[in-house]
């Protein structure tokens, strides 16, 4: 029996942390390398934000160094569901990214509000 493959295009949110000790040029290189990874896995960057440098709640030890601060980046991406596993493996192997989180993006709240209004008007 074959398991059906879901090939829908979905939106995902990727938040990743980069050491605050990197220079602005190195930060740009990390940003472009992540965007290249997205295109390598047939994805598309919908929006990109740099949240800036923040103090971490706890120190993260990577490569023998302890990081107390990191630069946060947040991307909204579009991928086929089959591509996300390989993309996340590549992100995990990127040495300049100390932490990342990839989640399915929530649908816009406007749809929920419209449906609630339709239910109220139908009653």
Short mmCIF file of N, CA and C in Angstrom, two decimals:
data_model
loop_
_atom_site.label_atom_id
_atom_site.label_comp_id
_atom_site.label_asym_id
_atom_site.label_seq_id
_atom_site.Cartn_x
_atom_site.Cartn_y
_atom_site.Cartn_z
N UNK A 1 0.84 -1.18 0.00
CA UNK A 1 0.00 0.00 0.00
C UNK A 1 0.88 1.24 0.00
N UNK A 2 0.56 2.15 -0.86
CA UNK A 2 1.34 3.38 -0.98
C UNK A 2 0.68 4.51 -0.19
N UNK A 3 1.50 5.26 0.52
CA UNK A 3 1.00 6.41 1.27
C UNK A 3 0.93 7.59 0.32
N UNK A 4 -0.24 8.25 0.25
CA UNK A 4 -0.34 9.40 -0.66
C UNK A 4 0.55 10.55 -0.20
N UNK A 5 1.16 11.21 -1.16
CA UNK A 5 2.06 12.32 -0.88
C UNK A 5 1.29 13.63 -1.03
N UNK A 6 1.38 14.46 -0.01
CA UNK A 6 0.70 15.76 -0.02
C UNK A 6 1.64 16.78 -0.65
N UNK A 7 1.29 17.30 -1.81
CA UNK A 7 2.15 18.26 -2.51
C UNK A 7 1.57 19.66 -2.52
N UNK A 8 0.78 19.99 -1.50
CA UNK A 8 0.23 21.34 -1.43
C UNK A 8 1.33 22.35 -1.17
N UNK A 9 1.12 23.56 -1.65
CA UNK A 9 2.02 24.66 -1.32
C UNK A 9 1.45 25.33 -0.08
N UNK A 10 2.26 25.40 0.98
CA UNK A 10 1.82 26.00 2.22
C UNK A 10 2.77 27.11 2.61
N UNK A 11 2.28 27.98 3.47
CA UNK A 11 3.15 29.03 4.01
C UNK A 11 3.72 28.55 5.34
N UNK A 12 5.00 28.85 5.52
CA UNK A 12 5.71 28.51 6.75
C UNK A 12 6.37 29.76 7.30
N UNK A 13 6.58 29.76 8.60
CA UNK A 13 7.32 30.84 9.24
C UNK A 13 8.63 30.26 9.77
N UNK A 14 9.72 30.90 9.42
CA UNK A 14 11.05 30.49 9.87
C UNK A 14 11.63 31.62 10.70
N UNK A 15 11.99 31.31 11.93
CA UNK A 15 12.70 32.25 12.78
C UNK A 15 14.05 31.61 13.10
N UNK A 16 15.12 32.35 12.86
CA UNK A 16 16.44 31.80 13.16
C UNK A 16 17.30 32.83 13.88
N UNK A 17 18.25 32.31 14.67
CA UNK A 17 19.13 33.14 15.47
C UNK A 17 20.56 32.99 14.97
N UNK A 18 21.24 34.12 14.88
CA UNK A 18 22.62 34.18 14.43
C UNK A 18 23.43 34.85 15.54
N UNK A 19 24.66 34.42 15.80
CA UNK A 19 25.45 35.05 16.86
C UNK A 19 25.58 36.56 16.66
N UNK A 20 25.45 37.31 17.74
CA UNK A 20 25.54 38.77 17.68
C UNK A 20 26.97 39.24 17.45
N UNK A 21 27.93 38.33 17.55
CA UNK A 21 29.34 38.69 17.37
C UNK A 21 29.72 38.84 15.89
N UNK A 22 28.83 38.45 14.98
CA UNK A 22 29.14 38.56 13.55
C UNK A 22 29.07 40.02 13.10
N UNK A 23 29.88 40.34 12.10
CA UNK A 23 29.87 41.70 11.54
C UNK A 23 28.64 41.86 10.63
N UNK A 24 28.36 43.08 10.23
CA UNK A 24 27.20 43.32 9.36
C UNK A 24 27.35 42.62 8.01
N UNK A 25 28.57 42.55 7.49
CA UNK A 25 28.80 41.83 6.23
C UNK A 25 28.52 40.34 6.39
N UNK A 26 28.97 39.77 7.51
CA UNK A 26 28.73 38.35 7.76
C UNK A 26 27.23 38.07 7.95
N UNK A 27 26.53 39.00 8.58
CA UNK A 27 25.08 38.85 8.76
C UNK A 27 24.37 38.85 7.41
N UNK A 28 24.82 39.72 6.50
CA UNK A 28 24.24 39.76 5.15
C UNK A 28 24.50 38.44 4.42
N UNK A 29 25.70 37.88 4.61
CA UNK A 29 26.03 36.61 3.97
C UNK A 29 25.12 35.49 4.47
N UNK A 30 24.85 35.48 5.78
CA UNK A 30 23.97 34.47 6.35
C UNK A 30 22.56 34.63 5.77
N UNK A 31 22.11 35.88 5.69
CA UNK A 31 20.78 36.16 5.15
C UNK A 31 20.66 35.67 3.70
N UNK A 32 21.66 35.97 2.88
CA UNK A 32 21.61 35.53 1.48
C UNK A 32 21.75 34.01 1.37
N UNK A 33 22.54 33.39 2.25
CA UNK A 33 22.67 31.93 2.19
C UNK A 33 21.35 31.23 2.55
N UNK A 34 20.60 31.80 3.48
CA UNK A 34 19.29 31.23 3.82
C UNK A 34 18.33 31.39 2.64
N UNK A 35 18.36 32.55 2.00
CA UNK A 35 17.50 32.77 0.84
C UNK A 35 17.87 31.83 -0.31
N UNK A 36 19.17 31.54 -0.47
CA UNK A 36 19.61 30.59 -1.50
C UNK A 36 19.13 29.18 -1.17
N UNK A 37 19.13 28.84 0.13
CA UNK A 37 18.62 27.53 0.53
C UNK A 37 17.13 27.40 0.20
N UNK A 38 16.40 28.48 0.39
CA UNK A 38 14.97 28.47 0.08
C UNK A 38 14.77 28.20 -1.41
N UNK A 39 15.50 28.92 -2.25
CA UNK A 39 15.34 28.72 -3.70
C UNK A 39 15.87 27.35 -4.14
N UNK A 40 16.89 26.84 -3.46
CA UNK A 40 17.43 25.51 -3.77
C UNK A 40 16.35 24.44 -3.57
N UNK A 41 15.52 24.63 -2.57
CA UNK A 41 14.46 23.66 -2.26
C UNK A 41 13.12 24.07 -2.87
N UNK A 42 13.18 24.87 -3.93
CA UNK A 42 12.01 25.27 -4.71
C UNK A 42 10.98 26.03 -3.88
N UNK A 43 11.47 26.84 -2.95
CA UNK A 43 10.58 27.66 -2.14
C UNK A 43 10.63 29.11 -2.56
N UNK A 44 9.84 29.91 -1.87
CA UNK A 44 9.75 31.33 -2.20
C UNK A 44 9.68 32.12 -0.90
N UNK A 45 10.45 33.21 -0.80
CA UNK A 45 10.40 34.08 0.36
C UNK A 45 9.28 35.09 0.15
N UNK A 46 8.26 35.03 1.00
CA UNK A 46 7.12 35.95 0.90
C UNK A 46 7.45 37.26 1.58
N UNK A 47 8.02 37.18 2.78
CA UNK A 47 8.43 38.39 3.49
C UNK A 47 9.61 38.06 4.39
N UNK A 48 10.38 39.09 4.70
CA UNK A 48 11.59 38.93 5.50
C UNK A 48 11.71 40.10 6.47
N UNK A 49 12.03 39.80 7.72
CA UNK A 49 12.21 40.84 8.73
C UNK A 49 13.45 40.54 9.56
N UNK A 50 14.19 41.57 9.88
CA UNK A 50 15.29 41.44 10.83
C UNK A 50 14.79 42.03 12.15
N UNK A 51 14.68 41.18 13.16
CA UNK A 51 14.16 41.64 14.45
C UNK A 51 15.24 42.29 15.30
N UNK A 52 16.48 42.17 14.89
CA UNK A 52 17.56 42.84 15.59
C UNK A 52 18.20 42.00 16.68
N UNK A 53 19.12 42.64 17.38
CA UNK A 53 19.90 41.97 18.42
C UNK A 53 19.12 41.95 19.73
N UNK A 54 19.06 40.76 20.34
CA UNK A 54 18.34 40.61 21.60
C UNK A 54 19.17 39.76 22.55
N UNK A 55 18.97 39.99 23.83
CA UNK A 55 19.61 39.18 24.86
C UNK A 55 18.82 37.88 25.00
N UNK A 56 19.53 36.76 25.05
CA UNK A 56 18.89 35.46 25.16
C UNK A 56 18.49 35.18 26.61
N UNK A 57 17.47 34.38 26.81
CA UNK A 57 17.02 34.02 28.15
C UNK A 57 18.06 33.15 28.84
N UNK A 58 18.79 32.38 28.08
CA UNK A 58 19.87 31.55 28.61
C UNK A 58 20.96 31.47 27.55
N UNK A 59 22.18 31.20 27.99
CA UNK A 59 23.31 31.13 27.07
C UNK A 59 23.20 29.86 26.21
N UNK A 60 23.53 30.01 24.93
CA UNK A 60 23.53 28.88 24.00
C UNK A 60 24.98 28.60 23.64
N UNK A 61 25.41 27.36 23.87
CA UNK A 61 26.79 26.99 23.57
C UNK A 61 26.84 26.28 22.21
N UNK A 62 27.58 26.89 21.29
CA UNK A 62 27.74 26.33 19.94
C UNK A 62 29.21 26.42 19.57
N UNK A 63 29.77 25.30 19.15
CA UNK A 63 31.16 25.29 18.72
C UNK A 63 32.14 25.73 19.79
N UNK A 64 31.85 25.42 21.04
CA UNK A 64 32.73 25.77 22.15
C UNK A 64 32.59 27.20 22.63
N UNK A 65 31.70 27.97 22.04
CA UNK A 65 31.49 29.36 22.46
C UNK A 65 30.10 29.50 23.06
N UNK A 66 30.02 30.33 24.10
CA UNK A 66 28.73 30.62 24.73
C UNK A 66 28.20 31.94 24.18
N UNK A 67 26.96 31.92 23.73
CA UNK A 67 26.33 33.11 23.17
C UNK A 67 25.22 33.59 24.10
N UNK A 68 25.33 34.83 24.56
CA UNK A 68 24.31 35.43 25.42
C UNK A 68 23.39 36.37 24.65
N UNK A 69 23.81 36.74 23.44
CA UNK A 69 23.01 37.61 22.57
C UNK A 69 22.98 37.01 21.18
N UNK A 70 21.90 37.31 20.47
CA UNK A 70 21.77 36.82 19.10
C UNK A 70 20.98 37.83 18.27
N UNK A 71 21.18 37.75 16.96
CA UNK A 71 20.41 38.57 16.03
C UNK A 71 19.29 37.67 15.49
N UNK A 72 18.06 38.15 15.60
CA UNK A 72 16.88 37.38 15.20
C UNK A 72 16.45 37.77 13.79
N UNK A 73 16.08 36.76 13.00
CA UNK A 73 15.51 36.96 11.67
C UNK A 73 14.22 36.16 11.57
N UNK A 74 13.25 36.72 10.86
CA UNK A 74 11.97 36.05 10.69
C UNK A 74 11.57 36.11 9.21
N UNK A 75 11.26 34.94 8.65
CA UNK A 75 10.87 34.86 7.24
C UNK A 75 9.53 34.15 7.12
N UNK A 76 8.74 34.58 6.17
CA UNK A 76 7.54 33.85 5.78
C UNK A 76 7.86 33.23 4.43
N UNK A 77 7.71 31.91 4.34
CA UNK A 77 8.13 31.16 3.16
C UNK A 77 6.96 30.39 2.58
N UNK A 78 7.06 30.05 1.30
CA UNK A 78 6.11 29.15 0.66
C UNK A 78 6.88 27.95 0.13
N UNK A 79 6.43 26.76 0.51
CA UNK A 79 7.05 25.51 0.09
C UNK A 79 5.98 24.49 -0.24
N UNK A 80 6.35 23.54 -1.08
CA UNK A 80 5.56 22.32 -1.17
C UNK A 80 5.85 21.56 0.12
N UNK A 81 4.85 20.87 0.63
CA UNK A 81 5.04 20.19 1.91
C UNK A 81 6.13 19.12 1.85
N UNK A 82 6.41 18.60 0.67
CA UNK A 82 7.44 17.57 0.54
C UNK A 82 8.86 18.14 0.65
N UNK A 83 9.03 19.44 0.47
CA UNK A 83 10.35 20.06 0.46
C UNK A 83 10.83 20.50 1.84
N UNK A 84 9.93 20.60 2.81
CA UNK A 84 10.30 21.21 4.09
C UNK A 84 11.29 20.38 4.90
N UNK A 85 11.20 19.07 4.82
CA UNK A 85 12.10 18.21 5.61
C UNK A 85 13.55 18.42 5.17
N UNK A 86 13.79 18.39 3.87
CA UNK A 86 15.15 18.59 3.37
C UNK A 86 15.65 20.00 3.64
N UNK A 87 14.76 20.98 3.52
CA UNK A 87 15.13 22.36 3.81
C UNK A 87 15.55 22.50 5.27
N UNK A 88 14.79 21.91 6.17
CA UNK A 88 15.12 22.03 7.59
C UNK A 88 16.43 21.32 7.92
N UNK A 89 16.71 20.21 7.25
CA UNK A 89 18.00 19.53 7.45
C UNK A 89 19.16 20.45 7.06
N UNK A 90 19.02 21.14 5.93
CA UNK A 90 20.06 22.06 5.48
C UNK A 90 20.22 23.25 6.44
N UNK A 91 19.11 23.76 6.96
CA UNK A 91 19.19 24.86 7.94
C UNK A 91 19.91 24.38 9.19
N UNK A 92 19.60 23.16 9.61
CA UNK A 92 20.24 22.60 10.81
C UNK A 92 21.75 22.46 10.62
N UNK A 93 22.18 22.17 9.40
CA UNK A 93 23.61 21.99 9.12
C UNK A 93 24.35 23.30 8.89
N UNK A 94 23.64 24.41 8.80
CA UNK A 94 24.28 25.71 8.62
C UNK A 94 24.92 26.12 9.94
N UNK A 95 26.23 26.26 9.96
CA UNK A 95 26.96 26.47 11.22
C UNK A 95 26.77 27.85 11.81
N UNK A 96 26.42 28.84 11.01
CA UNK A 96 26.26 30.19 11.55
C UNK A 96 24.89 30.41 12.19
N UNK A 97 23.97 29.49 12.02
CA UNK A 97 22.65 29.59 12.66
C UNK A 97 22.70 28.78 13.95
N UNK A 98 22.48 29.47 15.08
CA UNK A 98 22.60 28.77 16.36
C UNK A 98 21.29 28.14 16.83
N UNK A 99 20.16 28.67 16.39
CA UNK A 99 18.85 28.08 16.67
C UNK A 99 17.90 28.45 15.53
N UNK A 100 16.91 27.60 15.30
CA UNK A 100 15.88 27.93 14.30
C UNK A 100 14.57 27.27 14.69
N UNK A 101 13.49 27.81 14.15
CA UNK A 101 12.16 27.25 14.35
C UNK A 101 11.39 27.41 13.05
N UNK A 102 10.89 26.30 12.52
CA UNK A 102 10.11 26.31 11.29
C UNK A 102 8.73 25.77 11.62
N UNK A 103 7.69 26.59 11.43
CA UNK A 103 6.32 26.18 11.73
C UNK A 103 5.41 26.52 10.56
N UNK A 104 4.27 25.85 10.50
CA UNK A 104 3.26 26.17 9.49
C UNK A 104 2.61 27.48 9.90
N UNK A 105 2.52 28.41 8.97
CA UNK A 105 1.93 29.72 9.26
C UNK A 105 0.42 29.57 9.44
N UNK A 106 -0.10 30.35 10.37
CA UNK A 106 -1.55 30.35 10.58
C UNK A 106 -2.22 31.08 9.44
N UNK A 107 -3.45 30.69 9.15
CA UNK A 107 -4.21 31.40 8.14
C UNK A 107 -4.60 32.75 8.68
N UNK A 108 -4.86 33.67 7.78
CA UNK A 108 -5.20 35.03 8.19
C UNK A 108 -6.50 35.03 8.98
N UNK A 109 -6.58 35.90 9.98
CA UNK A 109 -7.74 35.98 10.86
C UNK A 109 -8.97 36.55 10.17
N UNK A 110 -8.81 37.23 9.04
CA UNK A 110 -9.94 37.84 8.33
C UNK A 110 -10.98 36.79 7.95
N UNK A 111 -10.53 35.62 7.55
CA UNK A 111 -11.45 34.56 7.16
C UNK A 111 -12.32 34.14 8.33
N UNK A 112 -11.73 34.03 9.51
CA UNK A 112 -12.47 33.64 10.70
C UNK A 112 -13.52 34.68 11.04
N UNK A 113 -13.16 35.95 10.97
CA UNK A 113 -14.10 37.03 11.27
C UNK A 113 -15.26 37.02 10.29
N UNK A 114 -14.98 36.80 9.00
CA UNK A 114 -16.04 36.75 8.00
C UNK A 114 -17.00 35.59 8.27
N UNK A 115 -16.45 34.42 8.61
CA UNK A 115 -17.29 33.27 8.88
C UNK A 115 -18.17 33.51 10.10
N UNK A 116 -17.63 34.14 11.15
CA UNK A 116 -18.41 34.45 12.34
C UNK A 116 -19.53 35.43 11.99
N UNK A 117 -19.26 36.40 11.14
CA UNK A 117 -20.28 37.37 10.72
C UNK A 117 -21.38 36.67 9.92
N UNK A 118 -21.01 35.70 9.08
CA UNK A 118 -22.00 34.96 8.31
C UNK A 118 -22.89 34.13 9.22
N UNK A 119 -22.32 33.53 10.25
CA UNK A 119 -23.09 32.72 11.20
C UNK A 119 -24.07 33.60 11.96
N UNK A 120 -23.63 34.77 12.40
CA UNK A 120 -24.48 35.70 13.14
C UNK A 120 -25.62 36.19 12.25
N UNK A 121 -25.32 36.53 11.00
CA UNK A 121 -26.36 37.03 10.10
C UNK A 121 -27.34 35.93 9.69
N UNK A 122 -26.90 34.69 9.65
CA UNK A 122 -27.77 33.58 9.30
C UNK A 122 -28.73 33.23 10.44
N UNK A 123 -28.36 33.55 11.66
CA UNK A 123 -29.19 33.19 12.82
C UNK A 123 -30.36 34.08 13.03
#
